[in-house]
């Protein structure tokens, strides 16, 4: 399964290097696909089992896009995995579905592994599952759902960084809907911790997890990977 960690804007370059050294030694024999997304300033050519991806990228090879990171800078570190449409980018930075799609198309054209995040607000969840369903499908509109290197992460916004998780039935019901439109792996993300990863990974439609807060400690994240190893 896929065990991915999103550092967001935590950790320095030095801290990331130390973390990867520790995590790589903890998971070197793992049969899981382990990915971490450090801040862009911490990218480097890291060796080891853990795949390092980038949290965001502008859809251009290079150009006049002040403050953005484009393909040329990403390639310098042999990065071939990108996180797209994280809810913090959608909510805080105002990324629209159209921009997310533009990024997806660009990085797909350059053969990247794309981890695309979708997820609803609490307000929407409270309006019932039909609303949730059509909202999630609208976030996938125009996305090539058969792209070989696509992974979808379902991350309900109300579960991110809150310690609140949907019930296992809610997660399964939602992942199943996504699996009906795409045969690609679907991950769950939102307050996944060492104490709930096992039950989440056991869900039929779950191909892995995207972890924020709990991925910041290499021992904890390493244990999460080992939990997945024990289950497989
Ligand atoms: C995330 O940011 O993708 C996430 C799931 O965060 P957390 O695990 O902290 O809820």
Short mmCIF file of C-alpha atoms and ligand atoms in Angstrom, two decimals:
data_model
loop_
_atom_site.label_atom_id
_atom_site.label_comp_id
_atom_site.label_asym_id
_atom_site.label_seq_id
_atom_site.Cartn_x
_atom_site.Cartn_y
_atom_site.Cartn_z
CA UNK A 1 0.00 0.00 0.00
CA UNK A 2 0.98 3.65 -0.21
CA UNK A 3 2.00 5.41 2.99
CA UNK A 4 2.54 9.10 2.24
CA UNK A 5 3.57 11.91 4.59
CA UNK A 6 2.96 15.61 4.01
CA UNK A 7 5.24 17.89 6.04
CA UNK A 8 3.41 21.06 4.90
CA UNK A 9 5.52 24.07 5.98
CA UNK A 10 7.28 22.22 8.78
CA UNK A 11 10.95 21.19 8.90
CA UNK A 12 14.07 22.81 7.57
CA UNK A 13 16.45 21.34 5.02
CA UNK A 14 18.65 20.05 7.85
CA UNK A 15 15.68 18.60 9.72
CA UNK A 16 14.43 16.90 6.57
CA UNK A 17 17.83 15.33 5.87
CA UNK A 18 18.01 13.95 9.44
CA UNK A 19 14.44 12.71 9.23
CA UNK A 20 15.04 10.90 5.93
CA UNK A 21 18.18 9.27 7.23
CA UNK A 22 16.22 7.89 10.19
CA UNK A 23 13.12 6.93 8.24
CA UNK A 24 15.13 5.23 5.50
CA UNK A 25 16.87 3.07 8.05
CA UNK A 26 13.57 2.18 9.74
CA UNK A 27 11.72 1.18 6.57
CA UNK A 28 14.49 -0.14 4.34
CA UNK A 29 12.94 -3.65 4.28
CA UNK A 30 9.35 -2.50 3.97
CA UNK A 31 7.22 -3.72 1.09
CA UNK A 32 5.09 -0.56 1.17
CA UNK A 33 5.43 2.41 -1.13
CA UNK A 34 6.64 5.19 1.18
CA UNK A 35 6.54 8.80 0.02
CA UNK A 36 7.22 12.03 1.89
CA UNK A 37 6.53 15.58 0.74
CA UNK A 38 8.90 18.01 2.49
CA UNK A 39 8.87 21.77 1.88
CA UNK A 40 10.41 22.68 -1.49
CA UNK A 41 13.45 24.28 0.14
CA UNK A 42 14.39 20.89 1.61
CA UNK A 43 14.48 19.06 -1.72
CA UNK A 44 17.71 17.29 -2.56
CA UNK A 45 18.90 14.08 -4.19
CA UNK A 46 18.15 11.82 -1.24
CA UNK A 47 19.09 8.14 -1.46
CA UNK A 48 17.06 5.36 0.08
CA UNK A 49 13.78 3.51 0.01
CA UNK A 50 11.65 6.58 0.74
CA UNK A 51 10.47 8.43 -2.34
CA UNK A 52 10.57 12.22 -1.98
CA UNK A 53 7.92 14.27 -3.75
CA UNK A 54 7.01 17.94 -4.01
CA UNK A 55 3.93 19.51 -2.38
CA UNK A 56 3.03 21.74 -5.32
CA UNK A 57 4.37 22.92 -8.65
CA UNK A 58 3.52 25.61 -11.15
CA UNK A 59 2.43 24.24 -14.55
CA UNK A 60 5.36 25.51 -16.63
CA UNK A 61 8.91 24.47 -17.43
CA UNK A 62 10.24 27.84 -16.25
CA UNK A 63 9.33 31.49 -16.75
CA UNK A 64 8.24 34.73 -15.12
CA UNK A 65 6.24 33.27 -12.20
CA UNK A 66 7.70 35.00 -9.16
CA UNK A 67 7.64 32.86 -6.06
CA UNK A 68 6.56 29.72 -7.89
CA UNK A 69 8.53 26.53 -8.50
CA UNK A 70 8.44 25.06 -11.98
CA UNK A 71 9.50 21.85 -13.69
CA UNK A 72 13.14 22.83 -14.23
CA UNK A 73 13.73 23.39 -10.51
CA UNK A 74 11.84 20.22 -9.57
CA UNK A 75 13.77 18.09 -12.04
CA UNK A 76 17.09 19.32 -10.66
CA UNK A 77 16.48 16.96 -7.74
CA UNK A 78 15.12 14.07 -9.82
CA UNK A 79 11.70 14.52 -8.26
CA UNK A 80 9.00 12.65 -10.17
CA UNK A 81 6.12 12.74 -7.67
CA UNK A 82 3.83 15.68 -7.00
CA UNK A 83 1.01 16.37 -4.55
CA UNK A 84 -1.80 18.33 -6.19
CA UNK A 85 -4.92 20.08 -4.96
CA UNK A 86 -4.25 19.78 -1.22
CA UNK A 87 -7.15 21.42 0.63
CA UNK A 88 -4.82 23.96 2.23
CA UNK A 89 -3.85 25.15 -1.25
CA UNK A 90 -7.47 25.21 -2.35
CA UNK A 91 -8.74 26.94 0.82
CA UNK A 92 -5.86 29.25 1.81
CA UNK A 93 -4.26 29.96 -1.56
CA UNK A 94 -7.52 29.91 -3.50
CA UNK A 95 -6.59 27.18 -5.98
CA UNK A 96 -9.56 26.43 -8.20
CA UNK A 97 -10.46 23.08 -9.75
CA UNK A 98 -9.39 24.60 -13.07
CA UNK A 99 -5.89 25.43 -11.81
CA UNK A 100 -5.55 22.01 -10.18
CA UNK A 101 -6.54 20.43 -13.49
CA UNK A 102 -4.03 22.60 -15.35
CA UNK A 103 -1.30 21.44 -12.97
CA UNK A 104 -2.43 17.84 -13.25
CA UNK A 105 -2.38 17.95 -17.07
CA UNK A 106 1.05 19.57 -17.13
CA UNK A 107 2.70 17.15 -14.71
CA UNK A 108 0.93 14.21 -16.35
CA UNK A 109 2.40 15.29 -19.68
CA UNK A 110 5.78 15.14 -17.96
CA UNK A 111 5.09 11.66 -16.65
CA UNK A 112 4.93 12.54 -12.94
CA UNK A 113 3.34 10.37 -10.27
CA UNK A 114 0.43 12.59 -9.28
CA UNK A 115 -1.24 12.39 -5.89
CA UNK A 116 -4.43 14.37 -6.27
CA UNK A 117 -6.31 15.45 -3.12
CA UNK A 118 -10.05 15.93 -2.98
CA UNK A 119 -12.36 16.41 -0.01
CA UNK A 120 -15.42 18.20 1.31
CA UNK A 121 -16.05 20.70 4.11
CA UNK A 122 -18.03 19.82 7.23
CA UNK A 123 -20.89 22.02 6.05
CA UNK A 124 -21.16 19.96 2.90
CA UNK A 125 -20.89 16.65 4.78
CA UNK A 126 -23.79 17.76 6.97
CA UNK A 127 -25.94 18.26 3.89
CA UNK A 128 -25.84 14.52 3.25
CA UNK A 129 -23.91 11.98 1.24
CA UNK A 130 -25.45 12.79 -2.14
CA UNK A 131 -24.06 16.32 -1.86
CA UNK A 132 -20.65 14.99 -0.81
CA UNK A 133 -20.65 12.62 -3.74
CA UNK A 134 -21.43 15.22 -6.36
CA UNK A 135 -18.92 17.64 -4.84
CA UNK A 136 -16.11 15.07 -4.96
CA UNK A 137 -17.00 14.10 -8.51
CA UNK A 138 -16.91 17.79 -9.47
CA UNK A 139 -13.36 18.00 -8.09
CA UNK A 140 -12.43 15.16 -10.44
CA UNK A 141 -14.05 16.74 -13.47
CA UNK A 142 -11.70 16.92 -16.44
CA UNK A 143 -9.05 14.83 -14.68
CA UNK A 144 -7.82 11.85 -16.70
CA UNK A 145 -8.95 9.18 -14.25
CA UNK A 146 -7.22 6.44 -16.18
CA UNK A 147 -3.80 8.11 -16.05
CA UNK A 148 -1.43 5.31 -15.16
CA UNK A 149 0.40 7.33 -12.49
CA UNK A 150 -2.65 8.83 -10.79
CA UNK A 151 -3.35 8.28 -7.10
CA UNK A 152 -6.35 9.99 -5.49
CA UNK A 153 -6.34 11.01 -1.82
CA UNK A 154 -9.72 11.54 -0.20
CA UNK A 155 -9.19 14.05 2.60
CA UNK A 156 -12.30 15.48 4.24
CA UNK A 157 -11.28 19.02 5.21
CA UNK A 158 -12.98 18.69 8.59
CA UNK A 159 -10.71 15.77 9.49
CA UNK A 160 -7.41 17.44 8.58
CA UNK A 161 -5.37 18.42 11.60
CA UNK A 162 -8.44 18.22 13.83
CA UNK A 163 -8.04 14.80 15.44
CA UNK A 164 -11.55 14.04 14.19
CA UNK A 165 -11.95 11.22 11.69
CA UNK A 166 -15.04 10.06 9.84
CA UNK A 167 -16.39 6.68 10.91
CA UNK A 168 -14.88 3.74 9.10
CA UNK A 169 -18.22 3.24 7.32
CA UNK A 170 -18.15 6.84 6.11
CA UNK A 171 -14.59 6.44 4.85
CA UNK A 172 -15.37 3.18 3.09
CA UNK A 173 -18.57 4.54 1.55
CA UNK A 174 -16.70 7.54 0.17
CA UNK A 175 -13.62 5.68 -1.08
CA UNK A 176 -15.94 3.24 -2.80
CA UNK A 177 -17.67 6.01 -4.74
CA UNK A 178 -14.28 7.29 -5.89
CA UNK A 179 -13.17 3.76 -6.81
CA UNK A 180 -16.23 3.43 -8.99
CA UNK A 181 -15.05 6.27 -11.23
CA UNK A 182 -11.32 5.48 -11.17
CA UNK A 183 -9.51 2.19 -10.96
CA UNK A 184 -6.42 3.94 -9.61
CA UNK A 185 -5.40 3.68 -5.93
CA UNK A 186 -7.45 5.76 -3.50
CA UNK A 187 -5.92 6.87 -0.21
CA UNK A 188 -7.58 8.25 2.90
CA UNK A 189 -6.16 11.29 4.70
CA UNK A 190 -7.31 13.26 7.74
CA UNK A 191 -6.01 12.70 11.28
CA UNK A 192 -4.51 9.30 10.51
CA UNK A 193 -2.44 8.32 13.56
CA UNK A 194 -0.63 5.30 14.84
CA UNK A 195 -3.74 4.30 16.79
CA UNK A 196 -6.16 4.28 13.84
CA UNK A 197 -4.04 3.43 10.80
CA UNK A 198 -4.69 -0.28 11.12
CA UNK A 199 -8.47 -0.04 10.96
CA UNK A 200 -8.29 2.45 8.09
CA UNK A 201 -5.91 0.30 6.03
CA UNK A 202 -8.21 -2.67 6.62
CA UNK A 203 -11.06 -0.99 4.71
CA UNK A 204 -11.79 -2.72 1.39
CA UNK A 205 -11.45 0.31 -0.86
CA UNK A 206 -8.43 1.82 0.88
CA UNK A 207 -5.08 1.64 -0.94
CA UNK A 208 -3.16 3.61 1.63
CA UNK A 209 -3.02 6.80 3.65
CA UNK A 210 -1.85 10.40 3.40
CA UNK A 211 -0.60 11.56 6.78
CA UNK A 212 0.07 15.13 7.91
CA UNK A 213 0.84 15.77 11.58
CA UNK A 214 1.72 12.19 12.50
CA UNK A 215 4.27 11.98 9.68
CA UNK A 216 6.49 14.66 11.23
CA UNK A 217 8.12 12.28 13.66
CA UNK A 218 10.22 9.67 11.86
CA UNK A 219 9.75 7.01 14.57
CA UNK A 220 5.98 7.37 14.49
CA UNK A 221 5.83 7.40 10.71
CA UNK A 222 8.20 4.43 10.55
CA UNK A 223 5.88 2.56 12.92
CA UNK A 224 2.94 3.39 10.67
CA UNK A 225 4.79 1.84 7.73
CA UNK A 226 5.58 -1.22 9.83
CA UNK A 227 1.91 -1.53 10.77
CA UNK A 228 1.10 -1.66 7.07
CA UNK A 229 3.80 -4.33 6.64
CA UNK A 230 2.24 -6.45 9.36
CA UNK A 231 -1.16 -6.23 7.67
CA UNK A 232 0.06 -7.21 4.22
C1 LIG B 1 -2.88 16.37 5.40
O1 LIG B 1 -2.45 17.48 5.55
O2 LIG B 1 -2.91 15.88 4.25
C2 LIG B 1 -3.39 15.63 6.56
C3 LIG B 1 -4.06 14.53 6.35
O3 LIG B 1 -3.10 16.14 7.81
P1 LIG B 1 -3.37 15.45 9.25
O4 LIG B 1 -2.91 14.02 9.15
O5 LIG B 1 -2.53 16.25 10.20
O6 LIG B 1 -4.82 15.55 9.52
#
